[in-house]
PDB file of C-alpha atoms in Angstrom:
ATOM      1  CA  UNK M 266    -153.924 -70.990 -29.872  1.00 85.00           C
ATOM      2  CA  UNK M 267    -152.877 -69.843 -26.300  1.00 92.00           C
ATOM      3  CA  UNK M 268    -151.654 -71.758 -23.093  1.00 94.00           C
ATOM      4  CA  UNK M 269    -153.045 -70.040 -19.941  1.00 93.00           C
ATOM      5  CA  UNK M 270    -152.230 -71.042 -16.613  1.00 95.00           C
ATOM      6  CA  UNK M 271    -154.922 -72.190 -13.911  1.00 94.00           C
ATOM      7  CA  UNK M 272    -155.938 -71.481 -10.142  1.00 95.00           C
ATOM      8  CA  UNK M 273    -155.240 -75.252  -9.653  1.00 96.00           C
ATOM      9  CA  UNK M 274    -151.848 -74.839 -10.922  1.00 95.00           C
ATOM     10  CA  UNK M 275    -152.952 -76.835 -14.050  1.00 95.00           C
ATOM     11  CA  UNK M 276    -152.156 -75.350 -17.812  1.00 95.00           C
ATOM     12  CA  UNK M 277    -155.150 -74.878 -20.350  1.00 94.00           C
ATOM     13  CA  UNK M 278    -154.571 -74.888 -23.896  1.00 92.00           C
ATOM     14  CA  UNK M 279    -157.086 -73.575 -26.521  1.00 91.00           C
ATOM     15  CA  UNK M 280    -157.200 -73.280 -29.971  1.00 87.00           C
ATOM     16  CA  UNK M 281    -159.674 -71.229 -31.860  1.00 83.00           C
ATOM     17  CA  UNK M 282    -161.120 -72.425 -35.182  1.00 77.00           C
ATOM     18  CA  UNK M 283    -163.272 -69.484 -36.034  1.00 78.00           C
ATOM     19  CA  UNK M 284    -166.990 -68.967 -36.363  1.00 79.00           C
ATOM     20  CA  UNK M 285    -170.065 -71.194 -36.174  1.00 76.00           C
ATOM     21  CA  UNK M 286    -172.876 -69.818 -39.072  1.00 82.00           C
ATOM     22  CA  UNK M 287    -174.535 -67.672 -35.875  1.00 86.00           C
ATOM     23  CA  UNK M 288    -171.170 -65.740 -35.619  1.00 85.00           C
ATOM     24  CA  UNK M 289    -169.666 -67.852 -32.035  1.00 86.00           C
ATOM     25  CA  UNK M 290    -166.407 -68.628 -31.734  1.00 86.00           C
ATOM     26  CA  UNK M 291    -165.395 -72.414 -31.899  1.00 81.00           C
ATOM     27  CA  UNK M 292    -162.717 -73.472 -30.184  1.00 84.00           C
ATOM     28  CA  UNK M 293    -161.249 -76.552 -28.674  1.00 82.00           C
ATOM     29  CA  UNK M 294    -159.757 -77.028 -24.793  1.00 87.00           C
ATOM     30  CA  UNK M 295    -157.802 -79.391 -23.109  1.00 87.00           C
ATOM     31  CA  UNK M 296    -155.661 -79.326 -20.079  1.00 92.00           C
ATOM     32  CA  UNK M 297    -152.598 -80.311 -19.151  1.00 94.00           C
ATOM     33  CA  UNK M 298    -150.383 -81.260 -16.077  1.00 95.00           C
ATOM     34  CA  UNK M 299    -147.395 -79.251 -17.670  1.00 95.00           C
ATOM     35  CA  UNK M 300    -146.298 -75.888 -19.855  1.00 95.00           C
ATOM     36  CA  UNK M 301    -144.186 -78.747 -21.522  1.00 95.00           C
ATOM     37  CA  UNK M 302    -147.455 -81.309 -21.963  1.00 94.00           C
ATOM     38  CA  UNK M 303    -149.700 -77.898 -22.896  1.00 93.00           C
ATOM     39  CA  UNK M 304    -147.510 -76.858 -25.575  1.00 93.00           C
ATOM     40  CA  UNK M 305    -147.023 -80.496 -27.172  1.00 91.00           C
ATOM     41  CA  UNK M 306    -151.102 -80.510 -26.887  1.00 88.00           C
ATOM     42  CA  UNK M 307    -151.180 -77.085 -28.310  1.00 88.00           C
ATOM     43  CA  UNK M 308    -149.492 -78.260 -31.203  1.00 87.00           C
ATOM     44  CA  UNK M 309    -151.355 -81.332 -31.833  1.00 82.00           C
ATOM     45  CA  UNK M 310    -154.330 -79.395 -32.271  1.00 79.00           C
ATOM     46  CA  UNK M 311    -152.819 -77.239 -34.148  1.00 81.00           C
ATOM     47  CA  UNK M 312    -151.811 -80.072 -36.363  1.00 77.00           C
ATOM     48  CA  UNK M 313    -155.068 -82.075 -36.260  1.00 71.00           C
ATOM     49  CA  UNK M 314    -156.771 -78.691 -37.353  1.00 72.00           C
ATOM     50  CA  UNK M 315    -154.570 -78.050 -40.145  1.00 66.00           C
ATOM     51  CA  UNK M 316    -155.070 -81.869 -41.442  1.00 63.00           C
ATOM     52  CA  UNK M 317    -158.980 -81.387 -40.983  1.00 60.00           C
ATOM     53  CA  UNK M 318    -159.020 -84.115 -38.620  1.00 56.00           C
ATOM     54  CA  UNK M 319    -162.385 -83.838 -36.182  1.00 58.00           C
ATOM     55  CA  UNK M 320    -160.277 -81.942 -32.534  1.00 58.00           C
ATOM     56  CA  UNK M 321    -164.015 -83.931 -30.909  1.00 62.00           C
ATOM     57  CA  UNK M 322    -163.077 -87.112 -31.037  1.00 65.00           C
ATOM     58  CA  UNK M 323    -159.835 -87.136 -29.308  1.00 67.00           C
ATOM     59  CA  UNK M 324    -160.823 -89.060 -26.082  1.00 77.00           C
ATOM     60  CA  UNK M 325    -162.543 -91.737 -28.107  1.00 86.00           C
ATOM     61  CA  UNK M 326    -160.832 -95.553 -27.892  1.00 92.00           C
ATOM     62  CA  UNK M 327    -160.461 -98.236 -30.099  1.00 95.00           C
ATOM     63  CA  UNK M 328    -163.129-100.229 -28.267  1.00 96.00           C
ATOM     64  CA  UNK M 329    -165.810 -97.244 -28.282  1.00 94.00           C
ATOM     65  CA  UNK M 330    -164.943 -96.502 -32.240  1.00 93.00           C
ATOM     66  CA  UNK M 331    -165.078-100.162 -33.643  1.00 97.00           C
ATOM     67  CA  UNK M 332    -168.588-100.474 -31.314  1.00 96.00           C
ATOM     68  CA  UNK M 333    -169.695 -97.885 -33.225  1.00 93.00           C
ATOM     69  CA  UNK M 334    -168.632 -98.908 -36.500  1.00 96.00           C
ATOM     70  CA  UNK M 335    -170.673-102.212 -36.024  1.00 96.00           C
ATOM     71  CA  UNK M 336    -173.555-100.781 -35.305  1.00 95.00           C
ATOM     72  CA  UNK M 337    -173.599 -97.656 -38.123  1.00 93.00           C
ATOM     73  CA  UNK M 338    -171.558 -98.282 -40.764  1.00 94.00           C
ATOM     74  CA  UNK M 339    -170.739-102.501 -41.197  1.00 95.00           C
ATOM     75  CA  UNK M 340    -174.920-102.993 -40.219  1.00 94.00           C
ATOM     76  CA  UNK M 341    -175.715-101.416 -43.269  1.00 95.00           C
ATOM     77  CA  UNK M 342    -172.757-102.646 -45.468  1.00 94.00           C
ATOM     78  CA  UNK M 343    -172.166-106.167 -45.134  1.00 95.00           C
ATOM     79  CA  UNK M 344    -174.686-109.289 -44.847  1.00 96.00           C
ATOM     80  CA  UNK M 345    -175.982-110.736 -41.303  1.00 96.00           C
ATOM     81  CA  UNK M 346    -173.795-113.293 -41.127  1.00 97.00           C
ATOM     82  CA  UNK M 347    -170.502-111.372 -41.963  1.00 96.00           C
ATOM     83  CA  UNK M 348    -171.474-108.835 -38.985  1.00 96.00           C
ATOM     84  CA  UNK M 349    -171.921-111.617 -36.132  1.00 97.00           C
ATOM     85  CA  UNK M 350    -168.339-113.041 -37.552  1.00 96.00           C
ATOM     86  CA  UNK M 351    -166.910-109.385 -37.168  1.00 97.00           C
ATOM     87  CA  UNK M 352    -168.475-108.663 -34.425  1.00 97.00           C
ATOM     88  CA  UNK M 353    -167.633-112.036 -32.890  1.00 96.00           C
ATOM     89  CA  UNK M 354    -163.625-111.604 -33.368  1.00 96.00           C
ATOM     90  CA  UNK M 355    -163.851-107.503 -32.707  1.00 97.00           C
ATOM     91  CA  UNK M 356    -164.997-108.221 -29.094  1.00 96.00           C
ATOM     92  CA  UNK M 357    -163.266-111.804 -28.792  1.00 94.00           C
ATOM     93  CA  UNK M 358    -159.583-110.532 -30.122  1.00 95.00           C
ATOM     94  CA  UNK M 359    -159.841-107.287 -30.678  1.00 96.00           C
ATOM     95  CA  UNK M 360    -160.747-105.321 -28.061  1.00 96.00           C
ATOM     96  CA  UNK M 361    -159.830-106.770 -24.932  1.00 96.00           C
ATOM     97  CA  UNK M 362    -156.446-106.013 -25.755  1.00 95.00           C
ATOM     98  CA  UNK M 363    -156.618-103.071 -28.262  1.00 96.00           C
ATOM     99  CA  UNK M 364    -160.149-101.408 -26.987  1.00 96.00           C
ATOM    100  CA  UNK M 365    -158.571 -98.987 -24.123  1.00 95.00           C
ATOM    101  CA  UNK M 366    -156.452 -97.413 -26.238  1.00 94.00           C
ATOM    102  CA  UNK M 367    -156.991 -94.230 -27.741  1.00 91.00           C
ATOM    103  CA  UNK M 368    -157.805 -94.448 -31.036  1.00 91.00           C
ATOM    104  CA  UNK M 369    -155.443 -91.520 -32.283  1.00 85.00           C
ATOM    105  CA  UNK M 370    -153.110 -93.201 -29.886  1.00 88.00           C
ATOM    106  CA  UNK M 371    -152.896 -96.479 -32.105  1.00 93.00           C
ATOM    107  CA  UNK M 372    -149.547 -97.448 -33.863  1.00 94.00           C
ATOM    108  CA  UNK M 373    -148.065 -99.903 -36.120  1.00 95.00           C
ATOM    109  CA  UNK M 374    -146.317-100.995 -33.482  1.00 95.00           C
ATOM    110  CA  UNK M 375    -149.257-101.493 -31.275  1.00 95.00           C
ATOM    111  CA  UNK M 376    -151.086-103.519 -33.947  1.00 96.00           C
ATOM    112  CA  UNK M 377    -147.558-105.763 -34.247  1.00 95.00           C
ATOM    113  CA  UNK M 378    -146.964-106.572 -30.497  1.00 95.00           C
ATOM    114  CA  UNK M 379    -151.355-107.151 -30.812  1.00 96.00           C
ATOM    115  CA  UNK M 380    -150.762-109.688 -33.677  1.00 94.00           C
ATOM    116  CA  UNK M 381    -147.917-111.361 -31.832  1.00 93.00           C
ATOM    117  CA  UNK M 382    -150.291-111.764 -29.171  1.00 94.00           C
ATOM    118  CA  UNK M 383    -152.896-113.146 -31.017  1.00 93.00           C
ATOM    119  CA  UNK M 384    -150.933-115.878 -33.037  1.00 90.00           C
ATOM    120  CA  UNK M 385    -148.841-117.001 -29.583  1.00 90.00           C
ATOM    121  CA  UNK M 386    -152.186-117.496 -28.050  1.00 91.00           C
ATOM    122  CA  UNK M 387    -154.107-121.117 -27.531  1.00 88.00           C
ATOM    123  CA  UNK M 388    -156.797-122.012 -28.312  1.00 85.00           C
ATOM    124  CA  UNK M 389    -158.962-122.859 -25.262  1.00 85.00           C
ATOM    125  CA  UNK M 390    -160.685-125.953 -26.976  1.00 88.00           C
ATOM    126  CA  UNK M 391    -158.160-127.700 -28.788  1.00 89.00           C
ATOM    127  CA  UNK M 392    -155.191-126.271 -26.793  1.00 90.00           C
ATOM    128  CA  UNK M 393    -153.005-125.151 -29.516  1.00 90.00           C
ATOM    129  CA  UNK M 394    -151.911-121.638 -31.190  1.00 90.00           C
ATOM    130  CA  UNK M 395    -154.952-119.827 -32.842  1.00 90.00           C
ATOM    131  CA  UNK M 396    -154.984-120.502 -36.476  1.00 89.00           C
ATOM    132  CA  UNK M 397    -153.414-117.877 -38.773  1.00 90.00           C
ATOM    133  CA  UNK M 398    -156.831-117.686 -40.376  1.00 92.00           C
ATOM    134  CA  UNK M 399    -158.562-116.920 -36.642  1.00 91.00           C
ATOM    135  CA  UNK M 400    -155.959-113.993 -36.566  1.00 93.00           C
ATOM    136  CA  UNK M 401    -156.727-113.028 -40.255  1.00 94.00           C
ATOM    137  CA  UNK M 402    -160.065-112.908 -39.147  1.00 94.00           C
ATOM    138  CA  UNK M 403    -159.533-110.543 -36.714  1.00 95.00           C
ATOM    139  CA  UNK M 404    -157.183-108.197 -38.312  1.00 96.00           C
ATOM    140  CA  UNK M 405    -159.799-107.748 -41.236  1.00 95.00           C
ATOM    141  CA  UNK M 406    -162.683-106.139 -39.656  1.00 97.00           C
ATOM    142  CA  UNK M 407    -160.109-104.060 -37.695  1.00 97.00           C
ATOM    143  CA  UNK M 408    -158.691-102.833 -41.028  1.00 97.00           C
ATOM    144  CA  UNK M 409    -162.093-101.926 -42.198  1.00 97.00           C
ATOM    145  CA  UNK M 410    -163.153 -99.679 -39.269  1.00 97.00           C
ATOM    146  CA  UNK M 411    -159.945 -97.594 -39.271  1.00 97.00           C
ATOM    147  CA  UNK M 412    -160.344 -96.995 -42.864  1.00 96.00           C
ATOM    148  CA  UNK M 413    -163.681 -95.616 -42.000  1.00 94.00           C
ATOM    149  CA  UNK M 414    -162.088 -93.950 -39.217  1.00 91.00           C
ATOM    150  CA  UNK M 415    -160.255 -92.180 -41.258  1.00 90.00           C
ATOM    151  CA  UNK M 416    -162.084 -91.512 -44.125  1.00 89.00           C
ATOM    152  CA  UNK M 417    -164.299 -89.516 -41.117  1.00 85.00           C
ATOM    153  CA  UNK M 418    -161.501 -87.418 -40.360  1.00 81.00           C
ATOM    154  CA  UNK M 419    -160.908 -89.352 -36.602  1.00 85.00           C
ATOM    155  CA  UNK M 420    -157.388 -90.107 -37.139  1.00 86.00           C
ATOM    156  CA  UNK M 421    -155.076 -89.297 -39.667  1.00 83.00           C
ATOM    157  CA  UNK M 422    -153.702 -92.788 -40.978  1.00 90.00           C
ATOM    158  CA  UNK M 423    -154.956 -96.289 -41.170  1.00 95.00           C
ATOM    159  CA  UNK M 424    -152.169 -97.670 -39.407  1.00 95.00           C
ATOM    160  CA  UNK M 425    -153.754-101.031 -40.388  1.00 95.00           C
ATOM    161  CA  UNK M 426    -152.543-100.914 -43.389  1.00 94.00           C
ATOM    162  CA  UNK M 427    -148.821-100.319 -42.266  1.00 95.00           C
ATOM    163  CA  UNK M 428    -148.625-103.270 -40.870  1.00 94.00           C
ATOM    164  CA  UNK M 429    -148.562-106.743 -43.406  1.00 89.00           C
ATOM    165  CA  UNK M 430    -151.746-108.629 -42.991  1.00 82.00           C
ATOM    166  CA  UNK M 431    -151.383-112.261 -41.582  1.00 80.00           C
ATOM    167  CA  UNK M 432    -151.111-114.821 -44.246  1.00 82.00           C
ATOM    168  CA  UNK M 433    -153.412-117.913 -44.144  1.00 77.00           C
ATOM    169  CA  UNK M 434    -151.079-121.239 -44.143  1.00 75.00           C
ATOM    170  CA  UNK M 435    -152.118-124.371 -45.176  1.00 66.00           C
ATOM    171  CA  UNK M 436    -153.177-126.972 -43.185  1.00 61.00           C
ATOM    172  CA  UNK M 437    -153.914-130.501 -42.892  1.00 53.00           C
ATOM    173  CA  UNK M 438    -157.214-131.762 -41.280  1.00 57.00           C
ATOM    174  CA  UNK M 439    -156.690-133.611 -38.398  1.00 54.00           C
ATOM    175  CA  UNK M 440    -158.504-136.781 -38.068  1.00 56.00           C
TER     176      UNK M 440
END
């Protein structure tokens, strides 16, 4: 890889990755603000190569990926009704908080403060807390797509999985 320095005072960093099958080089670019932010993206290429992780899909977000893994992957793999539930708490819970985030940029941490969120927040129609199977609900489908995600090579961890799934609690009916 090399860091070369622009007209506009900007820094490009490129990494080569060899040959396509008609003998042209493929290599990856991105651009930074700094030497210091070039080299840091240098090596995270560098690191995303070595771990076979696709250098493409670096801009994509949370909301564009789990979009995508409604549409090709949970279509074909679960039944009707399961997809409009995902579906449902993917664009209700989901990603109007986690969906402009990068999707390599997603941490435990993230998906903590996100689950806080979700079980401090009331329910519109009967004015208390969601219920912890609502949040369940929405952690599940979230869990799923990032496996895919990385089973595709898109990020390097399911960082669903680090963090403990919300347990469903008892409750009473009330009358």
């Amino acid at each position: 890889g090399a860091l070369y320095r622009r007209a506009d005072g900007k820094w490009e960093v490129v990494l080569h990755l060899g040959y396509d099958p008609n003998g042209h080089r493929l290599k990856r670019k991105r651009v930074a603000r700094t030497k210091a932010e070039a080299a840091a993206l240098l090596q995270q290429l560098k690191r995303e190569a070595i771990f076979g992780l696709d250098t493409s899909v670096g801009d994509l977000t949370v909301g564009d990926w789990l979009e995508r893994w409604l549409t090709d992957e949970a279509a074909k793999t679960v039944r009707p009704r399961t997809l409009e539930t995902y579906r449902a708490n993917l664009r209700g819970h989901v990603i109007p908080i986690l969906g402009h985030l990068r999707l390599r940029e997603l941490t435990p941490s993230a998906l903590r403060l996100w689950l806080n969120q979700l079980e401090a927040k009331v329910n519109s129609r009967t004015g208390r807390p969601l219920s912890s199977m609502t949040v369940r609900n929405a952690y599940i489908p979230l869990r799923r797509a990032l496996e895919v995600a990385t089973r595709y090579g898109y990020v390097e961890r399911n960082v669903a999985r680090m963090v403990a799934a919300p347990r469903p609690t008892s409750s009473t009916p009330v009358p």
